[in-house]
Tab-separated table of C-alpha atoms in Angstrom:
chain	number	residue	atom	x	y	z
A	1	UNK	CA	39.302	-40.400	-36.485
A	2	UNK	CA	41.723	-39.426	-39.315
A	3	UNK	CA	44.973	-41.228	-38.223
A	4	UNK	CA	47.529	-40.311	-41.376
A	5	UNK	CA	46.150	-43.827	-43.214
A	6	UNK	CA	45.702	-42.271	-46.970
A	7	UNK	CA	43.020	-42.831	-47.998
A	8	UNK	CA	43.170	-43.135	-51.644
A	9	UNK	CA	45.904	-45.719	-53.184
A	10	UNK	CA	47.638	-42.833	-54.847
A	11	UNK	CA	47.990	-39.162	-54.497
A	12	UNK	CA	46.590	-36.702	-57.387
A	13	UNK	CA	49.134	-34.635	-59.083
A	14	UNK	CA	47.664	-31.045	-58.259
A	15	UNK	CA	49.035	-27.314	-59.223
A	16	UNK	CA	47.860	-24.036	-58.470
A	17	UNK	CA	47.130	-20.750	-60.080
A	18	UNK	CA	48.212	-18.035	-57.641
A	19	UNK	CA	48.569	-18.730	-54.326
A	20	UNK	CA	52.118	-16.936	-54.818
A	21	UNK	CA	54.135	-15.345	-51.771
A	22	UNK	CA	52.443	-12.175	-51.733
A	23	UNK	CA	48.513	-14.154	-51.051
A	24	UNK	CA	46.918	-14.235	-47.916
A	25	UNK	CA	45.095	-17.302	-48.484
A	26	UNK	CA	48.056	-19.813	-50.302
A	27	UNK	CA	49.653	-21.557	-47.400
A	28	UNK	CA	46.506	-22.940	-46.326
A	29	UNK	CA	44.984	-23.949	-49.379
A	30	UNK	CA	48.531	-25.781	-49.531
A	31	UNK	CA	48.548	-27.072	-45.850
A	32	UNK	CA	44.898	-28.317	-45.716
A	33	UNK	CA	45.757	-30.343	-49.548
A	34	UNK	CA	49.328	-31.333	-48.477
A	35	UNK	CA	47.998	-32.732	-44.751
A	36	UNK	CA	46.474	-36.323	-45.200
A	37	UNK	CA	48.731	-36.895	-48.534
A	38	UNK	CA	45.854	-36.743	-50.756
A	39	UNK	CA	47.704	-34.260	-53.052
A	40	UNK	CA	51.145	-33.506	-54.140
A	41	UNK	CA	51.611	-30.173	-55.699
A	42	UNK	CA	53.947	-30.671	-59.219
A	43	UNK	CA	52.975	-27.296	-60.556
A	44	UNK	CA	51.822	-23.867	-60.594
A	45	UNK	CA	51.691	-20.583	-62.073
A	46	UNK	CA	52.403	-18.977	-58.400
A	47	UNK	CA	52.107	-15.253	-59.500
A	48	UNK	CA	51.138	-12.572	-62.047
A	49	UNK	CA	54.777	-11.320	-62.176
A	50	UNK	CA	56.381	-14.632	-63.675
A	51	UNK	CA	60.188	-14.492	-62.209
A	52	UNK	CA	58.775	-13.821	-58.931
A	53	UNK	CA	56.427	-17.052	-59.307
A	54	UNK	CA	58.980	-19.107	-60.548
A	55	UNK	CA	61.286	-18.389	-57.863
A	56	UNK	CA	58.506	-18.826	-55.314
A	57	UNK	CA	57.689	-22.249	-57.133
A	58	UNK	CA	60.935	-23.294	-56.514
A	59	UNK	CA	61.393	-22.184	-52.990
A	60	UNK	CA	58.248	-24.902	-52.446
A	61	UNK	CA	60.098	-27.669	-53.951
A	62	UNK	CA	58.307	-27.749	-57.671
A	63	UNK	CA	60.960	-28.145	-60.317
A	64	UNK	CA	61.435	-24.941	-62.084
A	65	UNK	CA	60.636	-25.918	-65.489
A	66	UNK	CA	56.717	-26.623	-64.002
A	67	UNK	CA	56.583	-23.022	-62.543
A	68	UNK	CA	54.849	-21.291	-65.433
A	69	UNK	CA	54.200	-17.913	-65.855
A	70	UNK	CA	50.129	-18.410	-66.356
A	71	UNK	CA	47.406	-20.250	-66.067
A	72	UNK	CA	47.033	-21.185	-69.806
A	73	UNK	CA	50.982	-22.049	-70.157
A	74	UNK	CA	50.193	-24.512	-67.215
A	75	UNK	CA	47.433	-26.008	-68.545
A	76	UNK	CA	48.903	-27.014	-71.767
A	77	UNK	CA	51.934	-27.903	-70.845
A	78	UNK	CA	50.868	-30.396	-68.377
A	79	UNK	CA	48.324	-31.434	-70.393
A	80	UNK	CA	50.821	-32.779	-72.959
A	81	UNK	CA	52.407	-34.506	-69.558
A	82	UNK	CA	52.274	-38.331	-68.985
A	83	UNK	CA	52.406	-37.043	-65.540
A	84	UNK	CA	50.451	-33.961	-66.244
A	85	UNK	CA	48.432	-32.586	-63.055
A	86	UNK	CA	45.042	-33.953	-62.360
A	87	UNK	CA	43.841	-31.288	-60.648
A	88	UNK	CA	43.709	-27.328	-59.962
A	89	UNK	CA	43.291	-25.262	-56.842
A	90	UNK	CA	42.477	-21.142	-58.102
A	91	UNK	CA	43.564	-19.178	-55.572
A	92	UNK	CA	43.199	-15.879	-57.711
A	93	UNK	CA	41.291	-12.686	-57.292
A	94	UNK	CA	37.714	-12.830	-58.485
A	95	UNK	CA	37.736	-11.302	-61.404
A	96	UNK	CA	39.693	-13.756	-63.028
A	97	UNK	CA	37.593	-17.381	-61.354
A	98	UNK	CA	35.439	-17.812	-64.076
A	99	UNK	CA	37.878	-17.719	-67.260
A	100	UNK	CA	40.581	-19.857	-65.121
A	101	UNK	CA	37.828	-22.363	-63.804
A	102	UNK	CA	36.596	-22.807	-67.410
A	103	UNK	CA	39.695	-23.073	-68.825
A	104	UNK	CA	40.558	-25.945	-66.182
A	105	UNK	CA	37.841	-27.992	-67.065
A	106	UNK	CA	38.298	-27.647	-70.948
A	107	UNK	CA	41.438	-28.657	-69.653
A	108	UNK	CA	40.365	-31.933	-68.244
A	109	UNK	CA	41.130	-30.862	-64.465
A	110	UNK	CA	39.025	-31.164	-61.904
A	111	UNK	CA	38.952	-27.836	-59.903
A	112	UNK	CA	39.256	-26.316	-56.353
A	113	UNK	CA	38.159	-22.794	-56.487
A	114	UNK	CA	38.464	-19.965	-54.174
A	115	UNK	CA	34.428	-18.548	-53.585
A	116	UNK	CA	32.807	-16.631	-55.231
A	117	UNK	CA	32.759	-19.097	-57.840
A	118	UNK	CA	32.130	-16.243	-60.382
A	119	UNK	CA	30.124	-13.192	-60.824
A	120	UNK	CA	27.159	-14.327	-62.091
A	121	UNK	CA	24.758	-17.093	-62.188
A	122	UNK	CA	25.013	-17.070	-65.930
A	123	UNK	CA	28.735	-17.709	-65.467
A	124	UNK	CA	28.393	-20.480	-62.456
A	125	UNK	CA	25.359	-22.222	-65.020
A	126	UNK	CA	28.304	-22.694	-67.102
A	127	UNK	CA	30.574	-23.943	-64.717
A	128	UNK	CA	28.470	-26.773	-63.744
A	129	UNK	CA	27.416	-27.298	-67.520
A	130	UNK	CA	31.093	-28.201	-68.370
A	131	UNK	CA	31.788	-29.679	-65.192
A	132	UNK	CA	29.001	-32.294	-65.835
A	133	UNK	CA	30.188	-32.736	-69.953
A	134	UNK	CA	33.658	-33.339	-68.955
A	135	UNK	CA	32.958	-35.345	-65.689
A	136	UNK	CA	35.026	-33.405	-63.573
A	137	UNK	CA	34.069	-32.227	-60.118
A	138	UNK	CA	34.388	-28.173	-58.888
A	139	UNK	CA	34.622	-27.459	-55.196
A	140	UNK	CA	34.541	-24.459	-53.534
A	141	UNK	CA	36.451	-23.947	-50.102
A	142	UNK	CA	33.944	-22.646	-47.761
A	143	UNK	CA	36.788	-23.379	-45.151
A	144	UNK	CA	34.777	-23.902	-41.956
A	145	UNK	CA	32.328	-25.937	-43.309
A	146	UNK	CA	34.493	-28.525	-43.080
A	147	UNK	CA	34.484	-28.437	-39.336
A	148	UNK	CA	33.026	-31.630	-37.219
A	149	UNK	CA	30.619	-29.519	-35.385
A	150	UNK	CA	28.938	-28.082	-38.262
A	151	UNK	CA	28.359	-31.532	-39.347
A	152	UNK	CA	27.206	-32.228	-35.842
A	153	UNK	CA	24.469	-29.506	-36.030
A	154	UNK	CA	23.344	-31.044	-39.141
A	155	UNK	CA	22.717	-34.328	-37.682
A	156	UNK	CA	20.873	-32.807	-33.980
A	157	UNK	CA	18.396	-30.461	-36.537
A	158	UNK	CA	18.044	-33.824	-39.194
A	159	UNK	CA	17.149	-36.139	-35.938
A	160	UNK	CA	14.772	-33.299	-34.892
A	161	UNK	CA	16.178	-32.271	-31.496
A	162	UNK	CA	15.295	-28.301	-32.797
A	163	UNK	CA	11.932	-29.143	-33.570
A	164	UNK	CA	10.684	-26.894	-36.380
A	165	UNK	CA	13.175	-24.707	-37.390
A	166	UNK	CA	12.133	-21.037	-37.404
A	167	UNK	CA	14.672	-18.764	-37.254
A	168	UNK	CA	18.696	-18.859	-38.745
A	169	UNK	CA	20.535	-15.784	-37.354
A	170	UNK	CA	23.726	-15.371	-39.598
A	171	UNK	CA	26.760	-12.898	-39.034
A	172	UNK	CA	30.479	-12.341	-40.226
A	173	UNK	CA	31.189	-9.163	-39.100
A	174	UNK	CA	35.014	-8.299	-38.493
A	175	UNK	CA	36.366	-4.994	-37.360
A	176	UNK	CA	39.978	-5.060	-39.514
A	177	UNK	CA	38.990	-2.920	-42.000
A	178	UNK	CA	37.327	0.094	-40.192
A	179	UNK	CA	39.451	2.431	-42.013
A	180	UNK	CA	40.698	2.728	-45.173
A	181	UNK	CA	43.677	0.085	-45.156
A	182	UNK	CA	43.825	-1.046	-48.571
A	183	UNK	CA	45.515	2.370	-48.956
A	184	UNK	CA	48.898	0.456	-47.751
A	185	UNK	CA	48.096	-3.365	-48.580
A	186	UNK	CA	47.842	-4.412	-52.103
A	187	UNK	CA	46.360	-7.813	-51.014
A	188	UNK	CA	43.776	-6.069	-49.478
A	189	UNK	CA	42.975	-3.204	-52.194
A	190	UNK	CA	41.272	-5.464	-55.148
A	191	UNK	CA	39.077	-6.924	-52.632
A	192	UNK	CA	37.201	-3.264	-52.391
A	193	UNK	CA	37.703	-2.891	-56.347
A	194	UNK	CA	34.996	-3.550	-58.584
A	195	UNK	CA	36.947	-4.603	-61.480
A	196	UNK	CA	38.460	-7.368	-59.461
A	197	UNK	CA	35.606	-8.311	-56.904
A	198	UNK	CA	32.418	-7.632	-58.909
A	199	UNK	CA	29.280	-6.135	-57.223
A	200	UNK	CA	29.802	-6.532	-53.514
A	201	UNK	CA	32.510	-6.921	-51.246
A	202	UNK	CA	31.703	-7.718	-48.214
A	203	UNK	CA	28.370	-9.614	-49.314
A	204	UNK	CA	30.491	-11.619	-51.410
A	205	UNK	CA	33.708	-12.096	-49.495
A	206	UNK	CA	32.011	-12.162	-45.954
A	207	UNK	CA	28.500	-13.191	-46.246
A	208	UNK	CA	28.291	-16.249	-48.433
A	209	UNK	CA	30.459	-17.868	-45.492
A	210	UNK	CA	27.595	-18.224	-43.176
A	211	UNK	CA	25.166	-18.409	-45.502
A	212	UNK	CA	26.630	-21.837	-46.933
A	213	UNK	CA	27.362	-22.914	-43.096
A	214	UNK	CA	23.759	-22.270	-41.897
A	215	UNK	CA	22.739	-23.838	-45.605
A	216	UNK	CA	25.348	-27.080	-44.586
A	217	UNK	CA	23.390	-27.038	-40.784
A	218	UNK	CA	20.193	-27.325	-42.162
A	219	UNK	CA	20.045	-28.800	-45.601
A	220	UNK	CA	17.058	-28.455	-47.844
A	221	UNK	CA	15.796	-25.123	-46.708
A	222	UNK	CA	15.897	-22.568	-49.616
A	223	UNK	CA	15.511	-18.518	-49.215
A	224	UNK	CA	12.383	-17.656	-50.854
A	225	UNK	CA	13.054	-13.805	-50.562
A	226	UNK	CA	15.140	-11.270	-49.172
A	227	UNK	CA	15.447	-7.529	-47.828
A	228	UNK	CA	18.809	-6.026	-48.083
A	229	UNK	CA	20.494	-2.580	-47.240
A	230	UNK	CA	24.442	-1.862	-47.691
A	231	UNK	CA	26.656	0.841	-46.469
A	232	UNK	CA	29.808	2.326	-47.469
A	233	UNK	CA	31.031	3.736	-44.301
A	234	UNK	CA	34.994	3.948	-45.513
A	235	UNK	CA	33.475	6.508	-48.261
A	236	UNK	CA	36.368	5.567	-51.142
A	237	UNK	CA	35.223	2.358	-50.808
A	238	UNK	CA	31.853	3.012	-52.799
A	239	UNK	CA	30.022	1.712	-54.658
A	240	UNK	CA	31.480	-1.257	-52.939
A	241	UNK	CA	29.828	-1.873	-49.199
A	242	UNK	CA	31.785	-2.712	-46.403
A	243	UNK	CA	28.485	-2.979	-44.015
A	244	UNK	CA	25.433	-4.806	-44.672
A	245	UNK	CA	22.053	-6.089	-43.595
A	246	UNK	CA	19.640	-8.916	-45.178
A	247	UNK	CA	16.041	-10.115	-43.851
A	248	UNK	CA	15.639	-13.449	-45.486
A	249	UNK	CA	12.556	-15.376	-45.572
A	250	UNK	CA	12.957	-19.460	-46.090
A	251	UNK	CA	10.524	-21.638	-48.044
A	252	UNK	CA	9.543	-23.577	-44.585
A	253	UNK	CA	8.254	-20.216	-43.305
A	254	UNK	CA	11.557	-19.519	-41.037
A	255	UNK	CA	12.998	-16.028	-41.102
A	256	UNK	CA	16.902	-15.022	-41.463
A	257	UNK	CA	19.527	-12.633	-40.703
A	258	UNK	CA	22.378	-12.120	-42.066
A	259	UNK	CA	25.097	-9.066	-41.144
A	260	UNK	CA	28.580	-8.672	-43.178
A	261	UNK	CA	30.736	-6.514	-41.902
A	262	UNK	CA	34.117	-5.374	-42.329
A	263	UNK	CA	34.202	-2.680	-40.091
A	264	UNK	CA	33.053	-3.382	-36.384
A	265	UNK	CA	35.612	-2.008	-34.253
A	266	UNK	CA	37.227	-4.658	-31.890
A	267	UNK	CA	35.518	-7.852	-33.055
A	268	UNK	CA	38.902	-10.306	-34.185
A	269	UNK	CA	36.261	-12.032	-36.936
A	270	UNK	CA	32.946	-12.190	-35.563
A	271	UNK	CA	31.328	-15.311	-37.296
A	272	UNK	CA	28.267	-16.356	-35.937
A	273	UNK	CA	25.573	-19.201	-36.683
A	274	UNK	CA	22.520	-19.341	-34.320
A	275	UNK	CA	19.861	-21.477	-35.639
A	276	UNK	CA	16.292	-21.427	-33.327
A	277	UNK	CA	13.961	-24.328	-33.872
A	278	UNK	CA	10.665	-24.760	-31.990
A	279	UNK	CA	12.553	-26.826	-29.023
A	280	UNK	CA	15.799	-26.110	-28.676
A	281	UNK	CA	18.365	-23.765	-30.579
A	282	UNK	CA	21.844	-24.207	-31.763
A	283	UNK	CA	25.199	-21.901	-31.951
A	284	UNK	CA	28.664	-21.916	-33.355
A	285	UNK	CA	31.330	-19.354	-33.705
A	286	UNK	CA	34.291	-19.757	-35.607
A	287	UNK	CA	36.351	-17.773	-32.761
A	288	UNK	CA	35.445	-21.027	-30.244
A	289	UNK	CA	34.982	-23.636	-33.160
A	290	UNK	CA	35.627	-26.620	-30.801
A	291	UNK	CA	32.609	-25.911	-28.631
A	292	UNK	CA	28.611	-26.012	-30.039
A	293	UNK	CA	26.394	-24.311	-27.805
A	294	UNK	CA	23.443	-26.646	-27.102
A	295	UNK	CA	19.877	-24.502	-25.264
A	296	UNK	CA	16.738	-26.558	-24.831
A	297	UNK	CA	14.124	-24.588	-23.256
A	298	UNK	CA	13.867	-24.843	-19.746
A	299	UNK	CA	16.997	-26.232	-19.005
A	300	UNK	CA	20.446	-25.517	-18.391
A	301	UNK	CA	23.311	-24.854	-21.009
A	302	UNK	CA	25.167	-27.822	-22.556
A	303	UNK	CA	28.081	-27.154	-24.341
A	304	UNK	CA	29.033	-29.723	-26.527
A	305	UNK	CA	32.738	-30.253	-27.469
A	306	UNK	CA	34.525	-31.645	-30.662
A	307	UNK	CA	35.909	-35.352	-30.266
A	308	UNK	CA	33.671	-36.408	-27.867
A	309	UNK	CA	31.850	-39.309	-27.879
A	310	UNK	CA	28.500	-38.497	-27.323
A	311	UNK	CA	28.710	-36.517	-30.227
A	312	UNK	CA	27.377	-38.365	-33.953
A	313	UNK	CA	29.929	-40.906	-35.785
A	314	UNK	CA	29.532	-38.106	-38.547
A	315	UNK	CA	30.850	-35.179	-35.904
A	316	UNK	CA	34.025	-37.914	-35.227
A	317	UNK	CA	34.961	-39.166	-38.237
A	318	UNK	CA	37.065	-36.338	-39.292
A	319	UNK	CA	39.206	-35.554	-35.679
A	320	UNK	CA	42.552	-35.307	-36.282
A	321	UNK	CA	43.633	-35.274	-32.083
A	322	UNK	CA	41.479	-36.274	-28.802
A	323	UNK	CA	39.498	-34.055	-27.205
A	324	UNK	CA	40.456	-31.149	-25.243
A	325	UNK	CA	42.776	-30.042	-27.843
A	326	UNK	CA	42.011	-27.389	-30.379
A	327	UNK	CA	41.044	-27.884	-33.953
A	328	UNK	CA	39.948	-25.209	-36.026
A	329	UNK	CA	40.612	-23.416	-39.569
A	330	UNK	CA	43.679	-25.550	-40.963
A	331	UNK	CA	41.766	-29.179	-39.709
A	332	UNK	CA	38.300	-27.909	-41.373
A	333	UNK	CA	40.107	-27.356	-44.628
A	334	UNK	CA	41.915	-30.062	-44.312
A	335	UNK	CA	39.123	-32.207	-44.047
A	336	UNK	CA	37.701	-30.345	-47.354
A	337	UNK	CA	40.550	-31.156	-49.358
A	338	UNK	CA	39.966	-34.754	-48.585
A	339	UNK	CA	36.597	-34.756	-49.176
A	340	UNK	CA	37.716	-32.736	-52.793
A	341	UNK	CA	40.001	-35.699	-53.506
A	342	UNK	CA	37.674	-38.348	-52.350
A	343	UNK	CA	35.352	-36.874	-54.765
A	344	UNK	CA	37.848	-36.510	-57.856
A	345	UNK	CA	38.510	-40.032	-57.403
A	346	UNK	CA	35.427	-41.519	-57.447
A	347	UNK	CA	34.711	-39.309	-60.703
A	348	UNK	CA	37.769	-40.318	-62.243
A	349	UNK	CA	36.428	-44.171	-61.356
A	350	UNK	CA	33.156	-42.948	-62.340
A	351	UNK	CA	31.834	-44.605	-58.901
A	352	UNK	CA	28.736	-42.842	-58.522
A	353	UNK	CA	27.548	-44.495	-55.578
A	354	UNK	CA	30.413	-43.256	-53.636
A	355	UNK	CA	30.007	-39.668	-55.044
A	356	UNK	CA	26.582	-39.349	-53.927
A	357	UNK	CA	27.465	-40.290	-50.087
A	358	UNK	CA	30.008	-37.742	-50.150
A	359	UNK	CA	29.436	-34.068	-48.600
A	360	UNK	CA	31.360	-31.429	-49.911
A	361	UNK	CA	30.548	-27.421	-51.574
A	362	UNK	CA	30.245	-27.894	-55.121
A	363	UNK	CA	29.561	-26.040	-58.133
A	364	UNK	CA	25.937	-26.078	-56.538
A	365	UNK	CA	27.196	-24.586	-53.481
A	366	UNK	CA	29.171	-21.875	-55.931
A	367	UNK	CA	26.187	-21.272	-57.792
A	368	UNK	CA	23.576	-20.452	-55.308
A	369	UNK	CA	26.353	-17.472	-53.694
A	370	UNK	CA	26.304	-16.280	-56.462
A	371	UNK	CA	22.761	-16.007	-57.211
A	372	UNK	CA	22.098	-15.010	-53.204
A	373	UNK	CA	24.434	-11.941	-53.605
A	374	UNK	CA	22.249	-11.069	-57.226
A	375	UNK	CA	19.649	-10.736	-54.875
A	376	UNK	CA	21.161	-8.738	-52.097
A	377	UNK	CA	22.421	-6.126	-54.682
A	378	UNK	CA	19.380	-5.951	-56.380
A	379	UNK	CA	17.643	-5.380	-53.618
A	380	UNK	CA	20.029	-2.826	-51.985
A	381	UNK	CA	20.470	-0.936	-55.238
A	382	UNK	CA	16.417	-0.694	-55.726
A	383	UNK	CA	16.282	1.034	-51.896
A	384	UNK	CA	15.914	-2.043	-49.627
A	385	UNK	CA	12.882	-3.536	-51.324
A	386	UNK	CA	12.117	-7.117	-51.061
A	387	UNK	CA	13.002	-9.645	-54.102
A	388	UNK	CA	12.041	-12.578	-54.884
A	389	UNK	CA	15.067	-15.053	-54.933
């Protein structure tokens, strides 16, 4: 159990790009790196209007003359730092991940990047290219993944207790954006922009969520192809989909689906997991993310609950509080900014046998959503025809 003990001798000077007042996802990219004092935040460039950023900056408790007015100000300037930052969280819309995460790492920074990664695979080979020539890690915050009952599931299907696995039913599928909303909210409106968000929205914003949970749950099984068909039911909002179905076919001979959606009416956020194996099956929604529904054939129901001790020393490693008590969206990121900093320090030590016990979404985990939604839009845009992946 995580008891406020830090766990690395010192804390990593970190900034931010974005992330400003205006962002809906800041505060908890600062919460979850703030929590277990694995991170002190020294710097940023908060937000594209500069004054605004600064003032914001300040307002956090970062000295004014490190709240810069962009990402490439920051980066030099605290690279000619004894003190400079160590580290980078991008919390900027996608357009703009690739150039930033690039210029982090030519930077010398490791990097914490909002998903997707980038926009193409071309882009993420990159990534991981430089990442690996200037020995700096890239995470990516698929936030729930970080949760102890995802890890949980991994060990049950790992020990067997699913038997074969033969079918991963995936879903994010929120109502919030049934109409045409981004009319009024500017944090809303680039994420239905191509310019900003690339080729898909909710595919990319929605989908890969799942897909990297379900990939975390059972590890090793690759998509071998996949059938997709998208909608644009909010009209304005095409070419861009705000609905969407894939059939996915694994490498093990398991079958997949997957539904993204940002418009079903009434459903609060509507993540779903449910993986079926030959003896039992598995399922976890982020709306009850304390309980894992357990069904072995033949018998009743279990429901398993976080911080219990039947569940795996892997499951309990990362409670924050006893059982009974909820954890959810803040503790699973927390838990991934640990495992980030964990990770930049044993690079920074160049401790490899550390680095290769610890679980976290990389650049690998950046690169194959990327490539996944290639294949969803090439398959939607050539009339829901299968592709190889």
């Amino acid at each position: 159990m995580i008891n406020g003990i830090k766990p690395l001798e010192h804390s990593l000077r970190w900034g931010m790009v974005g992330g400003g007042g205006t962002s809906q996802i800041g505060y908890i990219h600062r919460s979850a790196a703030l929590r277990d004092n694995t991170f002190t935040l020294v710097a940023g460039a908060f937000d594209i209007d500069a004054a605004r950023g600064q003032a914001f900056g300040t307002a956090l408790g970062v000295h004014p003359a490190r709240c810069y007015p962009d990402y490439e100000s920051l980066f030099a300037a605290e690279a000619a730092r004894d003190d400079g930052i160590q580290a980078v969280s991008v919390a900027t819309p996608n357009n703009t991940h690739f150039t930033i995460c690039r210029a982090a790492l030519l930077a010398g920074l490791h990097v914490i990047c909002e998903k997707p990664l980038c926009f193409t695979t071309q882009e993420a080979d990159e990534l991981e290219r430089l990442s690996k020539e200037k020995n700096k890690i890239i995470g990516v915050t698929y936030g729930y993944a970080g949760h102890q009952l995802i890890h949980q599931a991994r060990e049950m299907i790992e020990a067997g207790e699913l038997g074969d696995i033969r079918i991963i039913n995936m879903q994010f599928a929120h109502g919030f954006h049934h109409e045409a909303v981004e009319q009024q909210n500017p944090s809303t409106r680039w994420r239905v922009d191509p310019r900003f968000v690339g080729p898909s929205y909710v595919l990319g914003d929605l989908a890969t969520h799942p897909l990297f949970i379900a990939e975390t749950m059972v590890p090793g099984l690759r998509v071998s192809r996949l059938l997709c068909t998208r909608q644009s039911f909010v009209a304005s909002r095409a070419p861009l989909e705000d609905n969407a179905y894939v059939l996915m076919e694994f490498d093990n001979g398991a079958v997949g689906t997957m539904w993204a959606s940002a418009v079903n009416c009434g459903s609060m956020h509507g993540q779903k997991i449910r993986i079926v194996g030959s003896r039992a099956s598995l399922e976890w929604w982020d709306e009850q993310p304390n309980q894992l529904r357990y069904e072995v054939q033949g018998e009743p129901v279990r429901i398993l609950e976080r911080g219990m001790d039947y569940l795996s020393a892997r499951a309990r490693e990362e409670d924050r509080i006893g059982g009974g008590h909820p954890e959810g969206l803040f503790e699973a990121w927390s838990n991934l900014y640990r495992r980030f900093a964990l990770a930049m320090d044993a690079t920074d030590r160049r401790d490899t046998a550390s680095l290769s016990q610890l679980w976290y979404p990389d650049v690998h985990a950046g690169l194959a959503g990327v490539r996944w939604v290639e294949h969803c839009v090439r398959s939607a845009d050539a009339g829901a025809v299968w592709v190889t992946c």
